[in-house]
mmCIF file of C-alpha atoms in Angstrom:
data_model
loop_
_atom_site.group_PDB
_atom_site.id
_atom_site.type_symbol
_atom_site.label_atom_id
_atom_site.label_comp_id
_atom_site.label_asym_id
_atom_site.label_seq_id
_atom_site.Cartn_x
_atom_site.Cartn_y
_atom_site.Cartn_z
ATOM 1 C CA UNK A 91 0.000 0.000 0.000
ATOM 2 C CA UNK A 92 0.985 3.613 -0.428
ATOM 3 C CA UNK A 93 2.658 5.446 2.409
ATOM 4 C CA UNK A 94 1.926 9.119 2.836
ATOM 5 C CA UNK A 95 4.776 11.599 3.069
ATOM 6 C CA UNK A 96 2.602 13.599 5.458
ATOM 7 C CA UNK A 97 0.969 11.135 7.871
ATOM 8 C CA UNK A 98 -2.374 12.136 9.322
ATOM 9 C CA UNK A 99 -3.147 11.791 13.027
ATOM 10 C CA UNK A 100 -6.164 9.600 12.329
ATOM 11 C CA UNK A 101 -8.040 10.170 15.556
ATOM 12 C CA UNK A 102 -8.114 13.910 15.013
ATOM 13 C CA UNK A 103 -8.877 13.484 11.320
ATOM 14 C CA UNK A 104 -11.895 11.298 12.056
ATOM 15 C CA UNK A 105 -13.183 13.736 14.659
ATOM 16 C CA UNK A 106 -12.850 16.760 12.397
ATOM 17 C CA UNK A 107 -14.388 14.884 9.470
ATOM 18 C CA UNK A 108 -17.426 13.478 11.272
ATOM 19 C CA UNK A 109 -18.080 16.695 13.223
ATOM 20 C CA UNK A 110 -17.483 19.020 10.286
ATOM 21 C CA UNK A 111 -19.764 22.033 9.871
ATOM 22 C CA UNK A 112 -20.558 20.888 6.333
ATOM 23 C CA UNK A 113 -22.527 17.959 7.808
ATOM 24 C CA UNK A 114 -26.114 18.618 8.848
ATOM 25 C CA UNK A 115 -27.411 17.472 12.220
ATOM 26 C CA UNK A 116 -29.825 15.206 10.336
ATOM 27 C CA UNK A 117 -26.936 13.465 8.611
ATOM 28 C CA UNK A 118 -24.899 13.203 11.803
ATOM 29 C CA UNK A 119 -27.889 11.576 13.519
ATOM 30 C CA UNK A 120 -27.635 8.673 11.076
ATOM 31 C CA UNK A 121 -24.088 7.834 12.115
ATOM 32 C CA UNK A 122 -25.435 5.412 14.726
ATOM 33 C CA UNK A 123 -27.051 3.351 11.964
ATOM 34 C CA UNK A 124 -24.449 3.743 9.233
ATOM 35 C CA UNK A 125 -21.326 3.532 11.430
ATOM 36 C CA UNK A 126 -19.092 5.394 8.985
ATOM 37 C CA UNK A 127 -15.826 5.232 10.881
ATOM 38 C CA UNK A 128 -16.057 1.526 11.678
ATOM 39 C CA UNK A 129 -17.229 0.762 8.152
ATOM 40 C CA UNK A 130 -14.433 2.667 6.420
ATOM 41 C CA UNK A 131 -11.856 1.224 8.804
ATOM 42 C CA UNK A 132 -13.156 -2.261 7.979
ATOM 43 C CA UNK A 133 -12.659 -1.451 4.289
ATOM 44 C CA UNK A 134 -9.129 -0.276 5.194
ATOM 45 C CA UNK A 135 -9.593 3.173 3.670
ATOM 46 C CA UNK A 136 -6.481 5.281 4.333
ATOM 47 C CA UNK A 137 -6.233 9.069 3.891
ATOM 48 C CA UNK A 138 -3.639 8.780 1.112
ATOM 49 C CA UNK A 139 -5.699 6.526 -1.158
ATOM 50 C CA UNK A 140 -7.450 6.944 -4.496
ATOM 51 C CA UNK A 141 -11.073 6.020 -3.771
ATOM 52 C CA UNK A 142 -14.150 5.662 -5.943
ATOM 53 C CA UNK A 143 -17.647 5.993 -4.503
ATOM 54 C CA UNK A 144 -20.373 4.558 -6.734
ATOM 55 C CA UNK A 145 -23.704 6.393 -7.003
ATOM 56 C CA UNK A 146 -23.525 8.750 -4.011
ATOM 57 C CA UNK A 147 -27.081 9.959 -4.645
ATOM 58 C CA UNK A 148 -28.389 13.486 -4.297
ATOM 59 C CA UNK A 149 -27.500 13.747 -0.611
ATOM 60 C CA UNK A 150 -23.949 12.465 -0.851
ATOM 61 C CA UNK A 151 -24.068 11.162 2.705
ATOM 62 C CA UNK A 152 -20.806 9.238 2.481
ATOM 63 C CA UNK A 153 -19.218 11.754 0.093
ATOM 64 C CA UNK A 154 -19.248 14.387 2.821
ATOM 65 C CA UNK A 155 -17.188 12.015 4.983
ATOM 66 C CA UNK A 156 -14.870 10.603 2.338
ATOM 67 C CA UNK A 157 -13.975 13.939 0.722
ATOM 68 C CA UNK A 158 -12.460 15.645 3.785
ATOM 69 C CA UNK A 159 -10.923 12.373 4.965
ATOM 70 C CA UNK A 160 -9.050 12.058 1.656
ATOM 71 C CA UNK A 161 -8.551 15.778 1.145
ATOM 72 C CA UNK A 162 -4.855 16.230 1.896
ATOM 73 C CA UNK A 163 -3.116 13.166 0.484
ATOM 74 C CA UNK A 164 -5.778 11.180 -1.367
ATOM 75 C CA UNK A 165 -8.429 11.641 -4.017
ATOM 76 C CA UNK A 166 -12.117 10.839 -4.305
ATOM 77 C CA UNK A 167 -14.001 9.972 -7.469
ATOM 78 C CA UNK A 168 -17.782 10.257 -7.214
ATOM 79 C CA UNK A 169 -19.245 8.073 -9.946
ATOM 80 C CA UNK A 170 -22.661 9.657 -10.347
ATOM 81 C CA UNK A 171 -25.526 9.585 -12.821
ATOM 82 C CA UNK A 172 -25.106 11.200 -16.211
ATOM 83 C CA UNK A 173 -26.256 14.849 -16.010
ATOM 84 C CA UNK A 174 -28.281 14.442 -19.200
ATOM 85 C CA UNK A 175 -29.854 11.105 -18.246
ATOM 86 C CA UNK A 176 -33.203 10.300 -19.838
ATOM 87 C CA UNK A 177 -34.511 9.541 -16.337
ATOM 88 C CA UNK A 178 -35.772 12.583 -14.446
ATOM 89 C CA UNK A 179 -34.943 11.061 -11.048
ATOM 90 C CA UNK A 180 -31.294 10.620 -12.064
ATOM 91 C CA UNK A 181 -31.047 14.183 -13.383
ATOM 92 C CA UNK A 182 -32.552 15.599 -10.178
ATOM 93 C CA UNK A 183 -30.252 13.491 -8.015
ATOM 94 C CA UNK A 184 -27.206 14.628 -9.953
ATOM 95 C CA UNK A 185 -28.245 18.276 -9.729
ATOM 96 C CA UNK A 186 -28.839 18.038 -5.969
ATOM 97 C CA UNK A 187 -25.376 16.522 -5.578
ATOM 98 C CA UNK A 188 -23.759 19.300 -7.646
ATOM 99 C CA UNK A 189 -25.483 21.932 -5.499
ATOM 100 C CA UNK A 190 -24.265 20.205 -2.334
ATOM 101 C CA UNK A 191 -20.686 20.213 -3.601
ATOM 102 C CA UNK A 192 -20.889 23.850 -4.689
ATOM 103 C CA UNK A 193 -22.054 24.905 -1.218
ATOM 104 C CA UNK A 194 -18.769 23.762 0.366
ATOM 105 C CA UNK A 195 -16.039 24.062 -2.297
ATOM 106 C CA UNK A 196 -13.177 23.800 0.194
ATOM 107 C CA UNK A 197 -14.474 20.473 1.513
ATOM 108 C CA UNK A 198 -14.762 18.963 -1.960
ATOM 109 C CA UNK A 199 -11.717 20.464 -3.671
ATOM 110 C CA UNK A 200 -10.137 17.042 -4.227
ATOM 111 C CA UNK A 201 -13.277 15.485 -5.704
ATOM 112 C CA UNK A 202 -13.700 14.395 -9.308
ATOM 113 C CA UNK A 203 -17.212 13.612 -10.549
ATOM 114 C CA UNK A 204 -17.554 11.040 -13.304
ATOM 115 C CA UNK A 205 -20.622 9.915 -15.262
ATOM 116 C CA UNK A 206 -21.371 6.287 -14.474
ATOM 117 C CA UNK A 207 -24.657 5.006 -15.788
ATOM 118 C CA UNK A 208 -24.555 1.636 -17.544
ATOM 119 C CA UNK A 209 -25.048 0.503 -20.197
ATOM 120 C CA UNK A 210 -23.816 3.647 -21.984
ATOM 121 C CA UNK A 211 -21.539 5.266 -19.383
ATOM 122 C CA UNK A 212 -19.294 2.739 -17.659
ATOM 123 C CA UNK A 213 -16.151 4.578 -16.581
ATOM 124 C CA UNK A 214 -15.743 5.090 -12.829
ATOM 125 C CA UNK A 215 -12.122 6.287 -12.977
ATOM 126 C CA UNK A 216 -9.064 5.542 -15.118
ATOM 127 C CA UNK A 217 -8.426 1.785 -15.411
ATOM 128 C CA UNK A 218 -6.631 0.219 -12.440
ATOM 129 C CA UNK A 219 -6.245 3.622 -10.736
ATOM 130 C CA UNK A 220 -8.185 3.083 -7.512
ATOM 131 C CA UNK A 221 -7.089 1.621 -4.189
ATOM 132 C CA UNK A 222 -10.684 1.291 -3.023
ATOM 133 C CA UNK A 223 -14.122 1.198 -4.631
ATOM 134 C CA UNK A 224 -17.038 1.660 -2.247
ATOM 135 C CA UNK A 225 -20.775 1.412 -2.657
ATOM 136 C CA UNK A 226 -23.496 1.866 -0.082
ATOM 137 C CA UNK A 227 -27.042 0.520 -0.503
ATOM 138 C CA UNK A 228 -26.972 0.442 -4.298
ATOM 139 C CA UNK A 229 -26.920 -3.206 -5.396
ATOM 140 C CA UNK A 230 -30.737 -3.415 -5.410
ATOM 141 C CA UNK A 231 -30.827 -0.402 -7.752
ATOM 142 C CA UNK A 232 -28.515 -2.128 -10.210
ATOM 143 C CA UNK A 233 -30.613 -5.278 -10.038
ATOM 144 C CA UNK A 234 -33.753 -3.283 -10.761
ATOM 145 C CA UNK A 235 -32.063 -1.674 -13.763
ATOM 146 C CA UNK A 236 -30.667 -5.031 -14.905
ATOM 147 C CA UNK A 237 -27.114 -3.687 -14.884
ATOM 148 C CA UNK A 238 -25.477 -5.333 -11.873
ATOM 149 C CA UNK A 239 -23.123 -7.416 -14.024
ATOM 150 C CA UNK A 240 -21.856 -4.341 -15.879
ATOM 151 C CA UNK A 241 -21.376 -2.447 -12.612
ATOM 152 C CA UNK A 242 -19.328 -5.168 -10.938
ATOM 153 C CA UNK A 243 -17.258 -5.520 -14.090
ATOM 154 C CA UNK A 244 -16.603 -1.762 -14.163
ATOM 155 C CA UNK A 245 -15.663 -1.716 -10.470
ATOM 156 C CA UNK A 246 -13.199 -4.537 -11.086
ATOM 157 C CA UNK A 247 -11.632 -2.641 -13.992
ATOM 158 C CA UNK A 248 -11.253 0.572 -11.973
ATOM 159 C CA UNK A 249 -9.399 -1.101 -9.093
ATOM 160 C CA UNK A 250 -5.672 -1.622 -8.931
ATOM 161 C CA UNK A 251 -4.585 -5.256 -8.519
ATOM 162 C CA UNK A 252 -4.836 -5.943 -4.794
ATOM 163 C CA UNK A 253 -7.410 -3.172 -4.386
ATOM 164 C CA UNK A 254 -10.494 -3.602 -2.230
ATOM 165 C CA UNK A 255 -14.194 -3.351 -3.064
ATOM 166 C CA UNK A 256 -16.412 -2.500 -0.098
ATOM 167 C CA UNK A 257 -20.136 -3.240 -0.348
ATOM 168 C CA UNK A 258 -22.882 -2.307 2.105
ATOM 169 C CA UNK A 259 -26.396 -3.443 1.124
ATOM 170 C CA UNK A 260 -29.812 -4.151 2.639
ATOM 171 C CA UNK A 261 -29.699 -7.832 3.576
ATOM 172 C CA UNK A 262 -32.542 -10.036 2.395
ATOM 173 C CA UNK A 263 -33.427 -13.620 3.138
ATOM 174 C CA UNK A 264 -31.632 -16.394 1.235
ATOM 175 C CA UNK A 265 -33.492 -17.657 -1.805
ATOM 176 C CA UNK A 266 -35.341 -14.421 -2.632
ATOM 177 C CA UNK A 267 -36.444 -14.134 -6.234
ATOM 178 C CA UNK A 268 -35.133 -11.363 -8.450
ATOM 179 C CA UNK A 269 -38.638 -9.894 -8.483
ATOM 180 C CA UNK A 270 -38.685 -9.797 -4.676
ATOM 181 C CA UNK A 271 -35.315 -8.037 -4.627
ATOM 182 C CA UNK A 272 -36.616 -5.425 -7.042
ATOM 183 C CA UNK A 273 -39.817 -4.915 -5.097
ATOM 184 C CA UNK A 274 -38.376 -4.756 -1.580
ATOM 185 C CA UNK A 275 -34.867 -3.340 -1.950
ATOM 186 C CA UNK A 276 -33.429 -6.283 0.014
ATOM 187 C CA UNK A 277 -30.802 -8.567 -1.542
ATOM 188 C CA UNK A 278 -29.533 -11.930 -0.218
ATOM 189 C CA UNK A 279 -25.914 -11.826 0.879
ATOM 190 C CA UNK A 280 -25.053 -14.932 -1.130
ATOM 191 C CA UNK A 281 -26.364 -13.263 -4.292
ATOM 192 C CA UNK A 282 -23.972 -10.324 -3.892
ATOM 193 C CA UNK A 283 -21.069 -12.677 -3.202
ATOM 194 C CA UNK A 284 -21.948 -14.807 -6.224
ATOM 195 C CA UNK A 285 -21.981 -11.930 -8.695
ATOM 196 C CA UNK A 286 -18.836 -10.310 -7.271
ATOM 197 C CA UNK A 287 -16.857 -13.533 -7.465
ATOM 198 C CA UNK A 288 -18.186 -14.167 -10.975
ATOM 199 C CA UNK A 289 -16.331 -11.063 -12.129
ATOM 200 C CA UNK A 290 -13.065 -11.951 -10.438
ATOM 201 C CA UNK A 291 -13.362 -10.604 -6.912
ATOM 202 C CA UNK A 292 -12.382 -12.677 -3.910
ATOM 203 C CA UNK A 293 -14.405 -12.359 -0.706
ATOM 204 C CA UNK A 294 -11.903 -11.640 2.076
ATOM 205 C CA UNK A 295 -14.116 -10.683 5.031
ATOM 206 C CA UNK A 296 -17.635 -10.002 6.289
ATOM 207 C CA UNK A 297 -18.672 -7.735 9.136
ATOM 208 C CA UNK A 298 -21.804 -7.261 11.217
ATOM 209 C CA UNK A 299 -21.024 -3.567 11.824
ATOM 210 C CA UNK A 300 -24.232 -2.546 10.044
ATOM 211 C CA UNK A 301 -26.506 -5.392 11.108
ATOM 212 C CA UNK A 302 -29.889 -4.802 12.761
ATOM 213 C CA UNK A 303 -31.562 -7.818 14.378
ATOM 214 C CA UNK A 304 -34.826 -5.869 14.765
ATOM 215 C CA UNK A 305 -35.311 -5.703 11.002
ATOM 216 C CA UNK A 306 -37.315 -8.708 9.773
ATOM 217 C CA UNK A 307 -37.109 -7.604 6.155
ATOM 218 C CA UNK A 308 -40.889 -7.992 5.790
ATOM 219 C CA UNK A 309 -42.537 -4.574 5.479
ATOM 220 C CA UNK A 310 -45.470 -3.196 3.449
ATOM 221 C CA UNK A 311 -43.259 -0.911 1.346
ATOM 222 C CA UNK A 312 -40.069 -2.943 1.488
ATOM 223 C CA UNK A 313 -36.944 -1.371 2.931
ATOM 224 C CA UNK A 314 -38.406 2.078 2.281
ATOM 225 C CA UNK A 315 -40.929 1.452 5.067
ATOM 226 C CA UNK A 316 -38.094 1.990 7.543
ATOM 227 C CA UNK A 317 -36.220 5.208 8.279
ATOM 228 C CA UNK A 318 -34.924 7.342 6.780
ATOM 229 C CA UNK A 319 -37.591 7.070 4.055
ATOM 230 C CA UNK A 320 -40.636 6.123 6.184
ATOM 231 C CA UNK A 321 -42.792 5.683 3.096
ATOM 232 C CA UNK A 322 -45.957 4.984 5.121
ATOM 233 C CA UNK A 323 -45.786 8.450 6.639
ATOM 234 C CA UNK A 324 -47.446 8.602 10.039
ATOM 235 C CA UNK A 325 -48.833 5.060 9.813
ATOM 236 C CA UNK A 326 -47.031 2.965 12.439
ATOM 237 C CA UNK A 327 -44.270 5.560 12.372
ATOM 238 C CA UNK A 328 -43.121 4.876 15.939
ATOM 239 C CA UNK A 329 -42.938 1.153 15.232
ATOM 240 C CA UNK A 330 -40.600 1.679 12.297
ATOM 241 C CA UNK A 331 -38.540 4.308 14.081
ATOM 242 C CA UNK A 332 -38.041 1.817 16.901
ATOM 243 C CA UNK A 333 -36.795 -0.774 14.415
ATOM 244 C CA UNK A 334 -34.367 1.744 12.961
ATOM 245 C CA UNK A 335 -32.619 1.529 9.612
ATOM 246 C CA UNK A 336 -32.343 -1.738 7.700
ATOM 247 C CA UNK A 337 -30.262 -4.794 8.486
ATOM 248 C CA UNK A 338 -27.231 -4.524 6.212
ATOM 249 C CA UNK A 339 -24.464 -6.784 5.006
ATOM 250 C CA UNK A 340 -20.937 -5.357 4.968
ATOM 251 C CA UNK A 341 -18.684 -7.261 2.584
ATOM 252 C CA UNK A 342 -15.021 -6.778 1.706
ATOM 253 C CA UNK A 343 -13.788 -8.140 -1.610
ATOM 254 C CA UNK A 344 -10.326 -7.960 -3.170
ATOM 255 C CA UNK A 345 -9.135 -7.859 -6.741
ATOM 256 C CA UNK A 346 -6.321 -10.406 -6.972
ATOM 257 C CA UNK A 347 -2.775 -9.172 -7.532
#
């Protein structure tokens, strides 16, 4: 791995990153569910690395942590939707992300945004340039679009040999049908492992950092029944708030040397 010529005192760096003024109180409140420090430490993300984040969404929840963490000695690629996508939701998400970045230019000065929207736009970063590729709660979206194979292939191509792919995803029950994955947003862990290994990745570790035993995975509006979406509105709101955010797998894969 790379060694930085200007080592960061990591404890201070984490504190300043997670408590930064660019993060809203609403976003900080989700740290207890998303466990960003533990998750990124599990994925062995170092401040001097070249990192790609796939589909950060309009809110860029993890981007606002990764960007300042990598600011001094590393680099972050945000592989987002194409700005001229034919899908209105993608265009709006991209625009919201751009506005977020523009509001804090000093925080995001070492960020490069790329257009990544298979099947037509499949470049995350230059080939074999990244130490880490990370994606959070996106595999179900790729399944719904029918592009998961192309995404995993592109992530493999973007990583350096020996690089790590970190995946966090809503964890469904084994044996779920593809239709059930699309409808609920939950994906079986073995399905993610199967497709990643199909494209050359090796599973090196699992973690229960982001697990939630209170989540049964059976809700009227799928994973979106739970916070932060709360798609049922006030109906049984307290029940779903008490469950908290979804049960999630946290998987670490490696591209062989």
